[in-house]
CSV table of C-alpha atoms in Angstrom, one decimal:
chain,number,residue,atom,x,y,z
A,82,MET,CA,94.6,97.5,101.6
A,83,ARG,CA,98.0,96.1,101.8
A,84,THR,CA,98.6,93.4,104.0
A,85,LEU,CA,102.0,92.4,105.2
A,86,LEU,CA,102.1,88.3,106.0
A,87,ILE,CA,105.0,87.2,108.2
A,88,VAL,CA,105.1,83.7,108.6
A,89,SER,CA,107.6,81.8,110.9
A,90,HIS,CA,108.1,78.1,110.6
A,91,PRO,CA,111.6,76.5,111.1
A,92,ASP,CA,110.4,73.5,108.7
A,93,ILE,CA,108.0,75.0,106.5
A,94,ILE,CA,108.5,72.4,103.4
A,95,GLU,CA,107.1,69.8,105.6
A,96,SER,CA,104.2,71.6,106.7
A,97,TYR,CA,101.2,70.4,105.0
A,98,SER,CA,98.6,73.3,107.0
A,99,GLN,CA,101.3,76.3,106.2
A,100,GLN,CA,101.8,74.8,102.2
A,101,TYR,CA,97.9,74.5,102.1
A,102,PHE,CA,97.0,78.2,103.3
A,103,LEU,CA,100.3,79.8,101.4
A,104,ASN,CA,100.2,77.9,98.1
A,105,SER,CA,96.3,79.6,98.1
A,106,ILE,CA,97.5,83.2,98.1
A,107,LYS,CA,100.3,82.8,95.7
A,108,ASP,CA,98.5,85.4,93.0
A,109,VAL,CA,97.1,87.4,95.8
A,110,GLU,CA,98.8,90.9,94.7
A,111,GLU,CA,97.9,92.8,97.8
A,112,VAL,CA,99.5,90.5,100.5
A,113,THR,CA,103.2,90.4,100.8
A,114,VAL,CA,104.5,87.3,102.2
A,115,ARG,CA,107.4,86.5,103.9
A,116,HIS,CA,109.1,83.4,105.2
A,117,LEU,CA,111.2,84.6,108.0
A,118,GLU,CA,113.2,81.2,107.6
A,119,THR,CA,114.1,81.4,104.3
A,120,ILE,CA,114.9,85.0,103.9
A,121,TYR,CA,117.4,85.2,107.2
A,122,PRO,CA,118.5,81.1,107.3
A,123,ASN,CA,121.4,82.7,109.1
A,124,GLY,CA,119.1,84.8,111.5
A,125,ASN,CA,120.3,88.2,110.4
A,126,ILE,CA,117.3,90.1,110.2
A,127,ASN,CA,117.6,93.4,108.2
A,128,PRO,CA,115.6,95.7,110.5
A,129,THR,CA,115.6,98.7,108.2
A,130,GLU,CA,114.1,96.6,105.4
A,131,GLU,CA,111.6,94.7,107.8
A,132,GLN,CA,110.4,98.3,108.9
A,133,ARG,CA,110.3,99.8,105.4
A,134,LEU,CA,107.9,97.1,104.6
A,135,LEU,CA,105.9,97.8,107.6
A,136,LYS,CA,105.7,101.5,106.9
A,137,GLU,CA,104.2,100.1,103.1
A,138,HIS,CA,101.6,98.0,104.3
A,139,ASP,CA,98.1,98.9,106.5
A,140,ARG,CA,97.6,95.4,108.2
A,141,ILE,CA,100.2,93.2,109.6
A,142,ILE,CA,99.7,89.4,110.2
A,143,PHE,CA,102.2,86.8,111.8
A,144,GLN,CA,101.5,83.3,110.8
A,145,PHE,CA,102.9,80.7,112.9
A,146,PRO,CA,102.6,77.3,115.0
A,147,PHE,CA,101.4,77.8,117.9
A,148,TYR,CA,104.7,76.5,119.8
A,149,TRP,CA,104.7,76.5,123.5
A,150,TYR,CA,102.0,79.1,123.7
A,151,SER,CA,104.4,81.6,121.6
A,152,SER,CA,105.9,81.9,118.3
A,153,PRO,CA,109.1,79.9,116.9
A,154,PRO,CA,112.4,81.9,118.0
A,155,LEU,CA,113.0,83.8,114.5
A,156,LEU,CA,109.6,85.5,114.7
A,157,LYS,CA,110.5,86.7,118.7
A,158,HIS,CA,114.0,88.0,117.2
A,159,TRP,CA,112.1,89.4,114.7
A,160,GLN,CA,109.9,91.6,117.4
A,161,ASP,CA,113.2,92.2,119.3
A,162,VAL,CA,115.0,93.8,116.5
A,163,VAL,CA,112.9,95.5,114.0
A,164,LEU,CA,110.2,97.0,116.7
A,165,GLU,CA,112.6,99.9,117.5
A,166,GLU,CA,111.4,102.8,120.1
A,167,GLY,CA,111.3,106.0,118.2
A,168,VAL,CA,111.3,104.5,115.0
A,169,THR,CA,108.3,101.9,114.9
A,170,HIS,CA,106.5,103.7,117.8
A,171,GLY,CA,106.9,106.1,120.8
A,172,PRO,CA,106.3,109.5,121.6
A,173,SER,CA,108.4,110.6,118.3
A,174,SER,CA,107.4,108.0,115.8
A,175,THR,CA,103.9,107.0,114.6
A,176,MET,CA,104.9,104.6,112.1
A,177,LEU,CA,102.7,101.7,112.8
A,178,LYS,CA,99.7,103.6,114.5
A,179,GLY,CA,96.3,103.1,113.3
A,180,LYS,CA,97.4,100.2,111.3
A,181,GLU,CA,95.7,96.8,112.0
A,182,PHE,CA,97.6,93.6,113.7
A,183,GLY,CA,96.6,90.1,113.6
A,184,LEU,CA,97.6,86.1,114.4
A,185,VAL,CA,96.9,83.4,112.0
A,186,LEU,CA,97.7,80.4,114.5
A,187,MET,CA,98.1,76.6,113.5
A,188,ILE,CA,97.6,74.7,116.8
A,189,GLY,CA,97.9,70.9,117.1
A,190,VAL,CA,95.6,70.5,120.3
A,191,SER,CA,91.5,70.1,120.0
A,192,GLU,CA,89.9,73.9,120.7
A,193,ARG,CA,88.2,72.5,123.8
A,194,GLU,CA,91.3,72.0,125.6
A,195,TYR,CA,91.8,75.7,125.4
A,196,GLN,CA,89.4,76.6,128.2
A,197,ALA,CA,89.5,76.6,131.9
A,198,GLY,CA,89.1,72.9,132.9
A,199,GLY,CA,90.7,71.9,129.7
A,200,SER,CA,93.9,70.2,129.2
A,201,GLU,CA,95.7,73.7,128.2
A,202,HIS,CA,93.5,75.6,130.4
A,203,PHE,CA,93.5,78.8,129.5
A,204,THR,CA,92.1,80.4,126.2
A,205,ILE,CA,94.1,81.1,123.2
A,206,SER,CA,93.1,85.3,123.8
A,207,GLU,CA,94.6,84.7,127.4
A,208,LEU,CA,97.9,83.1,126.1
A,209,THR,CA,98.3,85.4,123.2
A,210,LYS,CA,98.4,88.4,125.6
A,211,PRO,CA,102.1,89.3,124.5
A,212,PHE,CA,100.9,90.1,121.1
A,213,GLN,CA,98.0,92.2,121.8
A,214,ALA,CA,100.6,94.0,124.1
A,215,LEU,CA,102.8,94.6,121.2
A,216,ALA,CA,99.8,95.9,119.1
A,217,HIS,CA,98.4,98.1,122.1
A,218,LYS,CA,102.1,99.6,122.7
A,219,THR,CA,103.1,100.2,119.0
A,220,GLY,CA,99.2,101.9,118.6
A,221,MET,CA,97.8,99.3,116.1
A,222,GLU,CA,94.6,97.7,116.2
A,223,TYR,CA,94.3,94.1,117.4
A,224,LEU,CA,92.2,92.2,115.0
A,225,PRO,CA,90.6,88.6,116.6
A,226,SER,CA,92.8,86.0,115.4
A,227,LEU,CA,92.2,83.0,113.4
A,228,ASP,CA,92.9,80.0,115.3
A,229,ILE,CA,93.3,77.0,113.1
A,230,PHE,CA,93.0,73.9,115.5
A,231,GLN,CA,94.1,70.4,114.1
A,232,PHE,CA,94.0,71.2,110.7
A,233,ALA,CA,94.9,67.6,109.7
A,234,TYR,CA,92.1,66.3,111.2
A,235,MET,CA,89.6,68.4,109.3
A,236,GLU,CA,87.6,67.2,106.5
A,237,ASP,CA,87.7,68.4,102.8
A,238,GLU,CA,84.4,70.9,103.5
A,239,GLN,CA,86.2,72.3,106.8
A,240,LYS,CA,89.2,72.8,104.9
A,241,MET,CA,87.6,75.2,102.2
A,242,ASP,CA,85.6,77.1,105.1
A,243,MET,CA,89.1,77.9,106.9
A,244,LEU,CA,90.4,79.0,103.5
A,245,ILE,CA,88.1,81.4,103.1
A,246,ARG,CA,88.4,82.7,106.6
A,247,TYR,CA,92.0,82.6,106.0
A,248,TRP,CA,91.5,85.1,102.8
A,249,GLN,CA,89.1,87.0,105.3
A,250,LYS,CA,91.7,87.6,107.7
A,251,LEU,CA,94.0,88.5,104.8
A,252,THR,CA,92.0,91.0,102.7
A,253,MET,CA,88.3,91.6,104.1
A,254,GLU,CA,88.0,94.5,106.2
A,255,ASN,CA,87.9,94.2,110.0
A,256,GLY,CA,84.0,92.9,111.0
A,257,GLU,CA,82.5,90.1,110.7
A,258,SER,CA,78.7,91.0,109.5
A,259,LEU,CA,76.9,89.7,106.6
A,260,THR,CA,76.9,93.2,104.6
A,261,VAL,CA,81.0,93.2,105.0
A,262,ARG,CA,81.4,89.4,104.1
A,263,GLU,CA,78.9,89.7,101.0
A,264,ARG,CA,80.7,92.7,99.7
A,265,TRP,CA,84.3,91.0,100.2
A,266,LEU,CA,83.0,87.5,98.5
A,267,VAL,CA,81.2,89.3,95.7
A,268,ASN,CA,84.8,91.4,95.1
A,269,LYS,CA,86.2,88.6,95.3
A,270,LEU,CA,84.2,86.8,92.2
A,271,GLU,CA,84.3,89.3,90.0
A,272,ARG,CA,88.4,89.5,90.4
A,273,SER,CA,88.5,85.5,90.3
A,274,PHE,CA,86.1,84.7,87.3
A,275,LEU,CA,85.0,87.6,85.4
A,276,GLN,CA,88.2,89.1,84.7
A,277,ILE,CA,90.1,86.1,83.7
A,278,HIS,CA,88.0,83.7,82.0
A,279,GLU,CA,85.5,83.6,79.3
A,280,SER,CA,82.9,80.8,79.3
A,281,ASP,CA,79.6,79.5,80.5
A,282,ASP,CA,80.8,79.3,84.0
A,283,GLN,CA,80.8,83.4,84.2
A,284,ASN,CA,77.4,83.8,83.3
A,285,VAL,CA,76.6,81.5,86.5
A,286,ILE,CA,78.9,83.9,88.6
A,287,ARG,CA,77.5,86.7,87.3
A,288,HIS,CA,74.1,85.4,88.2
A,289,ALA,CA,75.1,84.5,91.5
A,290,ILE,CA,76.6,87.9,92.4
A,291,HIS,CA,73.3,89.8,91.0
A,292,ILE,CA,71.2,87.3,93.3
A,293,LEU,CA,73.7,87.9,96.5
A,294,GLU,CA,73.2,91.6,95.9
A,295,GLU,CA,69.5,91.7,95.7
A,296,ASN,CA,69.3,89.6,98.8
A,297,GLN,CA,71.5,92.2,100.5
A,298,MET,CA,68.9,94.6,99.4
A,299,THR,CA,66.0,92.6,100.7
A,300,ILE,CA,67.6,92.5,103.9
A,301,HIS,CA,68.4,95.9,104.2
A,302,ASP,CA,65.1,96.9,103.7
A,303,LEU,CA,63.6,94.2,105.7
A,304,LYS,CA,66.1,96.0,108.3
A,305,MET,CA,64.5,99.5,107.7
A,306,VAL,CA,61.0,98.0,108.0
A,307,LEU,CA,61.3,96.4,111.3
A,308,ASP,CA,63.2,99.5,112.6
A,309,GLN,CA,60.3,101.5,112.1
A,310,ILE,CA,57.9,98.7,113.4
A,311,GLN,CA,59.5,98.2,116.8
A,312,HIS,CA,60.4,101.9,117.4
A,313,PRO,CA,58.0,104.1,115.6
B,172,MET,CA,63.1,80.8,96.5
B,173,GLU,CA,63.2,78.8,93.1
B,174,GLN,CA,65.8,80.9,91.7
B,175,ASP,CA,67.5,80.3,94.9
B,176,GLU,CA,67.6,76.7,94.1
B,177,TRP,CA,68.3,77.1,90.4
B,178,ILE,CA,71.3,79.0,91.2
B,179,LEU,CA,72.7,76.7,93.8
B,180,ASN,CA,72.6,73.9,91.3
B,181,GLU,CA,73.9,75.9,88.5
B,182,LEU,CA,76.8,76.6,91.1
B,183,GLN,CA,77.2,73.1,91.7
B,184,LYS,CA,77.8,72.4,88.2
B,185,VAL,CA,80.3,74.7,87.8
B,186,PHE,CA,81.8,73.5,91.2
B,187,GLU,CA,82.3,69.9,89.7
B,188,ARG,CA,83.9,71.1,86.4
B,189,THR,CA,86.5,73.0,87.6
B,190,ASN,CA,89.8,72.0,88.5
B,191,ASP,CA,91.0,75.2,90.0
B,192,TYR,CA,90.6,74.5,93.8
B,193,ASN,CA,90.8,78.4,94.7
B,194,HIS,CA,87.7,78.5,92.1
B,195,ARG,CA,86.0,75.5,94.0
B,196,VAL,CA,86.7,77.2,97.4
B,197,LEU,CA,84.8,80.5,96.2
B,198,ILE,CA,82.0,79.1,94.7
B,199,LYS,CA,81.4,76.9,97.9
B,200,ALA,CA,81.5,80.0,99.8
B,201,THR,CA,78.9,81.5,97.2
B,202,GLN,CA,76.5,78.7,97.8
B,203,ASP,CA,76.7,79.1,101.7
B,204,MET,CA,76.5,82.6,101.5
B,205,LEU,CA,73.2,82.2,99.3
B,206,LYS,CA,71.6,80.0,102.1
B,207,GLU,CA,72.9,82.6,105.0
B,208,GLN,CA,70.9,84.9,103.1
B,209,GLN,CA,67.7,83.2,102.5
B,210,ARG,CA,67.9,82.2,106.2
B,211,ARG,CA,68.4,85.7,107.1
B,212,ILE,CA,65.5,87.0,104.9
B,213,TYR,CA,63.2,84.3,106.2
B,214,GLN,CA,63.9,85.0,109.7
B,215,MET,CA,63.4,88.7,109.6
B,216,GLU,CA,60.2,87.9,107.8
B,217,ASN,CA,58.9,86.1,110.3
B,218,GLU,CA,60.0,88.8,113.1
B,219,MET,CA,58.0,91.3,111.2
B,220,GLU,CA,55.1,89.1,110.9
B,221,GLY,CA,55.4,88.2,114.7
B,222,THR,CA,55.9,92.2,115.9
B,223,ILE,CA,52.7,93.4,113.6
B,224,TRP,CA,50.6,90.5,115.0
B,225,SER,CA,52.1,91.0,118.7
B,226,PRO,CA,49.0,91.6,121.2
B,227,ARG,CA,50.9,94.6,122.5
B,228,ARG,CA,49.9,96.3,119.3
B,229,TRP,CA,46.2,95.6,119.5
B,230,GLY,CA,45.3,98.5,121.5
B,231,GLU,CA,47.1,101.0,119.1
């Protein structure tokens, strides 16, 4: 699976959160990162090039700070000029059909405010309806968004957990089950540790992978037995 | 269980001696996943025991 990550942020160098996440995926081959404000400083987006990239990827992710319940202006402009009836979607075009589409949002307000009764009153799912409609209109499957609330206030361990969820959003098959997450993690461990380094650490990682897989088999077997007991 | 404790400790040692941040993140994720699997296995084993000993099944 190849992922196209379209990032929009008017001042990305100064954004600690954007840098934190983007730095972590520099060497991830299957993710193509496009920061719109760097590529198009004058705002003259090349629709043909963008459409070519869309065609080449299976999952499209928009990453941006959630400004006034929407994206920065260049990402809106990107949508206006790149998503073209008859080219990217519509009865005569299936370019985007069947691809996956999702959002990674950096949000400055705390999560509890995004609900009826909170200071923002609406949930993120309600406020991102235009993006859901975009996916629907172009035939793409909308993925649950990754909402990163108040990144600057997170503890180190929370940041690490969030980074894992970010990598999963970019490279893991859609689904949150233990089986899907375990398979993704084993693959990531094998690619990160076992191919590059030659050290004692490798043995520990190999052993951990073995136990992860063994546990997963135990869970699978227990599930089968439970099913048989409960539905004989 | 002993095997799990052992591997969690070994992973912690790797976590502490590596300088690569992405590797640290992955090691922490591995430790968390091992703990989550253990919890799931424990819950399922309990569920199985509960089902086998359920009075509903005594009449069978």
